[in-house]
Amino acid sequence: MMRLVVLISGRGSNLAALLSAAAAGTLPARVVGVLANCADAPGLETASAAGVPTRALDHRLFADREAFDTALAEAIDGFAPDLVVLAGFMRILGDRFVRRYAGRLINIHPSLLPAFPGLHTHRRALAEGVRVHGCTVHFVTPELDHGPIIVQAAVPVLDTDDEAALAARVLAQEHRIYPLAIRWFADGRLRLCDGRVLLASVQSDGGVLIAPQLVAV
């Protein structure tokens, strides 16, 4: 079974969704470790309650970004993961770290990338007056929030929406598509082609068909 290490900074709601999917048998993977850059991240308690080993590395205690990244990589490698999952990890990772895990480091971002990279995505979506918003699972590359897209989920932006209402509706879709993307990875169905992700699906005759990237609406 595929081994996952999950990186968090806060409440870890996507971590909880992954743990639930694994427990239900819909995600062929096991979370073997949860790491946080904040010792008081509530998600650490969620992981501990599920019997998952945890570790906190406070980035403020390190001399610079590279020193933190080195310590984080050593902690990750101690769990021997097949895939490293960012789930609300609010820390920019350096180029060397990202390249170390190239092709096995993924993130979920609360917007339809490439729109609204960075922070405050729901507030910015409302300010721009977009009619469709959503979330994106993507491979992580050195360019912030611009890695190859695995899957997206879209939600309508309603005239009555405020930031909290829109965020809640997007978060529900995050909990839906993150386990899905990881299951595709575990099943070996993801293919990178010229910087884009294609989804391989098994045909009835046992062959493999490379299908376009799925966009869930």
Short mmCIF file of C-alpha atoms in Angstrom, two decimals:
data_model
loop_
_atom_site.label_atom_id
_atom_site.label_comp_id
_atom_site.label_asym_id
_atom_site.label_seq_id
_atom_site.Cartn_x
_atom_site.Cartn_y
_atom_site.Cartn_z
CA MET A 1 0.00 0.00 0.00
CA MET A 2 1.27 3.46 -0.87
CA ARG A 3 2.84 5.44 1.96
CA LEU A 4 1.89 9.10 2.43
CA VAL A 5 3.50 11.85 4.45
CA VAL A 6 1.25 14.88 4.93
CA LEU A 7 2.53 18.39 5.67
CA ILE A 8 0.22 20.80 7.48
CA SER A 9 0.26 24.16 9.22
CA GLY A 10 -3.20 24.40 10.77
CA ARG A 11 -6.43 22.53 11.34
CA GLY A 12 -5.74 19.87 8.73
CA SER A 13 -9.24 19.43 7.30
CA ASN A 14 -7.82 17.90 4.11
CA LEU A 15 -5.70 15.61 6.27
CA ALA A 16 -8.89 14.49 8.02
CA ALA A 17 -10.51 13.82 4.63
CA LEU A 18 -7.55 11.68 3.57
CA LEU A 19 -7.58 9.74 6.83
CA SER A 20 -11.32 9.13 6.45
CA ALA A 21 -10.93 7.94 2.86
CA ALA A 22 -8.10 5.60 3.84
CA ALA A 23 -10.13 4.20 6.75
CA ALA A 24 -13.13 3.66 4.46
CA GLY A 25 -11.01 1.76 1.95
CA THR A 26 -11.60 4.23 -0.88
CA LEU A 27 -8.00 5.44 -0.82
CA PRO A 28 -5.38 2.72 -1.37
CA ALA A 29 -2.80 4.50 0.76
CA ARG A 30 -1.71 4.87 4.36
CA VAL A 31 -0.71 8.09 6.08
CA VAL A 32 2.54 7.10 7.78
CA GLY A 33 3.49 10.51 9.14
CA VAL A 34 2.20 14.04 9.60
CA LEU A 35 4.62 16.97 9.89
CA ALA A 36 3.78 20.56 10.80
CA ASN A 37 5.76 23.78 10.86
CA CYS A 38 3.65 24.96 13.82
CA ALA A 39 3.74 23.01 17.08
CA ASP A 40 0.16 24.03 17.93
CA ALA A 41 -1.37 22.99 14.59
CA PRO A 42 -4.70 21.31 15.46
CA GLY A 43 -4.17 18.80 12.67
CA LEU A 44 -1.44 17.15 14.73
CA GLU A 45 -4.09 16.11 17.24
CA THR A 46 -6.23 14.74 14.41
CA ALA A 47 -3.32 12.63 13.24
CA SER A 48 -2.44 11.40 16.73
CA ALA A 49 -6.06 10.40 17.36
CA ALA A 50 -5.85 8.27 14.21
CA GLY A 51 -2.66 6.62 15.43
CA VAL A 52 -0.41 8.42 12.94
CA PRO A 53 3.06 9.52 14.10
CA THR A 54 3.55 13.28 14.12
CA ARG A 55 6.37 15.74 14.34
CA ALA A 56 6.51 19.53 14.57
CA LEU A 57 9.40 21.55 13.14
CA ASP A 58 9.00 25.24 13.96
CA HIS A 59 10.48 27.07 10.98
CA ARG A 60 11.19 30.08 13.19
CA LEU A 61 13.88 28.11 15.03
CA PHE A 62 15.99 27.64 11.91
CA ALA A 63 18.60 30.06 10.62
CA ASP A 64 17.13 30.28 7.13
CA ARG A 65 14.80 28.62 4.65
CA GLU A 66 17.43 26.16 3.44
CA ALA A 67 18.17 24.94 6.97
CA PHE A 68 14.47 24.35 7.61
CA ASP A 69 14.00 22.61 4.28
CA THR A 70 16.94 20.31 5.02
CA ALA A 71 15.53 19.34 8.42
CA LEU A 72 12.07 18.86 6.94
CA ALA A 73 13.41 16.60 4.19
CA GLU A 74 15.29 14.49 6.74
CA ALA A 75 12.11 14.10 8.78
CA ILE A 76 10.08 13.18 5.69
CA ASP A 77 12.63 10.63 4.50
CA GLY A 78 12.53 8.97 7.90
CA PHE A 79 9.01 7.81 7.02
CA ALA A 80 10.09 6.49 3.56
CA PRO A 81 7.01 7.89 1.75
CA ASP A 82 5.96 7.19 -1.80
CA LEU A 83 4.17 10.54 -1.99
CA VAL A 84 4.44 13.81 -0.05
CA VAL A 85 1.16 15.69 0.29
CA LEU A 86 0.82 19.38 1.16
CA ALA A 87 -2.47 19.96 2.97
CA GLY A 88 -2.68 23.57 4.05
CA PHE A 89 1.08 23.81 4.49
CA MET A 90 1.63 27.57 4.69
CA ARG A 91 5.34 27.64 4.00
CA ILE A 92 7.09 28.27 0.70
CA LEU A 93 9.52 25.45 -0.04
CA GLY A 94 12.87 26.11 -1.68
CA ASP A 95 13.85 24.93 -5.14
CA ARG A 96 16.23 22.25 -3.84
CA PHE A 97 13.53 20.74 -1.64
CA VAL A 98 10.97 20.73 -4.45
CA ARG A 99 13.37 19.10 -6.89
CA ARG A 100 14.26 16.44 -4.32
CA TYR A 101 10.64 15.21 -4.44
CA ALA A 102 9.90 16.00 -8.08
CA GLY A 103 7.00 13.93 -9.38
CA ARG A 104 5.97 12.80 -5.90
CA LEU A 105 5.07 16.10 -4.22
CA ILE A 106 1.52 17.42 -4.65
CA ASN A 107 -0.52 20.29 -3.28
CA ILE A 108 -4.12 21.43 -3.17
CA HIS A 109 -4.81 25.11 -3.77
CA PRO A 110 -8.13 26.91 -3.17
CA SER A 111 -8.57 28.41 -6.63
CA LEU A 112 -8.82 27.35 -10.24
CA LEU A 113 -5.15 27.75 -11.08
CA PRO A 114 -3.55 29.56 -12.76
CA ALA A 115 -6.06 32.11 -11.42
CA PHE A 116 -5.38 33.50 -7.94
CA PRO A 117 -2.13 31.89 -6.85
CA GLY A 118 -0.99 32.72 -3.33
CA LEU A 119 -3.16 33.77 -0.40
CA HIS A 120 -6.71 35.11 0.13
CA THR A 121 -8.04 33.40 -2.98
CA HIS A 122 -11.75 33.58 -2.10
CA ARG A 123 -11.56 37.26 -1.20
CA ARG A 124 -9.79 38.00 -4.46
CA ALA A 125 -12.25 35.94 -6.50
CA LEU A 126 -15.16 37.93 -5.05
CA ALA A 127 -13.36 41.23 -5.61
CA GLU A 128 -12.75 40.34 -9.27
CA GLY A 129 -16.36 39.34 -9.79
CA VAL A 130 -15.63 35.90 -11.24
CA ARG A 131 -18.65 33.67 -11.74
CA VAL A 132 -16.80 30.36 -11.27
CA HIS A 133 -14.28 29.52 -8.56
CA GLY A 134 -12.89 26.29 -7.17
CA CYS A 135 -9.81 24.31 -6.21
CA THR A 136 -6.87 22.59 -7.88
CA VAL A 137 -4.67 19.59 -7.12
CA HIS A 138 -1.28 19.92 -8.81
CA PHE A 139 2.27 18.65 -8.80
CA VAL A 140 4.57 21.05 -6.98
CA THR A 141 7.31 22.78 -8.95
CA PRO A 142 9.70 25.58 -7.95
CA GLU A 143 7.26 28.16 -9.37
CA LEU A 144 4.69 28.88 -6.67
CA ASP A 145 1.22 27.43 -7.40
CA HIS A 146 2.02 26.75 -11.05
CA GLY A 147 2.79 23.02 -11.22
CA PRO A 148 1.11 20.61 -13.66
CA ILE A 149 -2.59 20.32 -12.82
CA ILE A 150 -3.96 16.90 -11.87
CA VAL A 151 -7.63 17.72 -11.24
CA GLN A 152 -9.85 20.71 -10.54
CA ALA A 153 -13.30 21.15 -9.07
CA ALA A 154 -15.43 24.18 -9.89
CA VAL A 155 -18.24 25.84 -7.95
CA PRO A 156 -20.49 28.74 -9.00
CA VAL A 157 -19.98 32.08 -7.30
CA LEU A 158 -23.37 33.22 -6.04
CA ASP A 159 -24.55 36.80 -5.72
CA THR A 160 -25.17 36.15 -2.03
CA ASP A 161 -21.69 34.79 -1.35
CA ASP A 162 -19.34 36.28 1.16
CA GLU A 163 -15.79 35.04 1.70
CA ALA A 164 -16.78 32.48 4.34
CA ALA A 165 -19.65 31.00 2.32
CA LEU A 166 -17.56 30.67 -0.82
CA ALA A 167 -14.64 29.17 1.12
CA ALA A 168 -16.90 26.55 2.70
CA ARG A 169 -18.29 25.46 -0.66
CA VAL A 170 -14.81 25.20 -2.16
CA LEU A 171 -13.50 23.30 0.86
CA ALA A 172 -16.16 20.63 0.39
CA GLN A 173 -14.80 20.08 -3.12
CA GLU A 174 -11.21 19.98 -1.82
CA HIS A 175 -12.21 17.08 0.40
CA ARG A 176 -13.66 15.35 -2.65
CA ILE A 177 -10.85 15.72 -5.17
CA TYR A 178 -7.73 15.35 -3.03
CA PRO A 179 -8.35 11.67 -2.19
CA LEU A 180 -9.30 11.17 -5.84
CA ALA A 181 -6.02 12.59 -7.14
CA ILE A 182 -3.99 10.53 -4.67
CA ARG A 183 -5.87 7.39 -5.67
CA TRP A 184 -4.98 8.05 -9.31
CA PHE A 185 -1.34 8.44 -8.29
CA ALA A 186 -1.43 5.21 -6.26
CA ASP A 187 -2.97 3.37 -9.20
CA GLY A 188 -0.25 4.61 -11.55
CA ARG A 189 -2.76 6.40 -13.75
CA LEU A 190 -1.09 9.82 -13.94
CA ARG A 191 1.18 10.64 -16.85
CA LEU A 192 3.22 13.83 -17.31
CA CYS A 193 3.45 14.94 -20.93
CA ASP A 194 5.07 18.25 -21.91
CA GLY A 195 4.28 19.78 -18.53
CA ARG A 196 0.67 18.59 -18.51
CA VAL A 197 -0.97 15.73 -16.64
CA LEU A 198 -2.89 13.07 -18.52
CA LEU A 199 -5.09 10.48 -16.84
CA ALA A 200 -4.67 6.88 -17.94
CA SER A 201 -7.84 4.79 -17.76
CA VAL A 202 -8.06 1.02 -18.21
CA GLN A 203 -10.17 -0.14 -21.16
CA SER A 204 -12.46 -3.16 -21.08
CA ASP A 205 -9.97 -5.12 -23.20
CA GLY A 206 -7.27 -4.58 -20.61
CA GLY A 207 -5.45 -1.92 -22.59
CA VAL A 208 -4.61 1.55 -21.31
CA LEU A 209 -6.15 4.69 -22.75
CA ILE A 210 -4.59 8.07 -22.06
CA ALA A 211 -7.51 10.40 -21.44
CA PRO A 212 -7.46 14.20 -21.13
CA GLN A 213 -7.13 15.70 -17.69
CA LEU A 214 -10.41 15.43 -15.83
CA VAL A 215 -12.05 18.63 -14.68
CA ALA A 216 -14.72 17.94 -12.07
CA VAL A 217 -17.60 20.41 -11.93
#
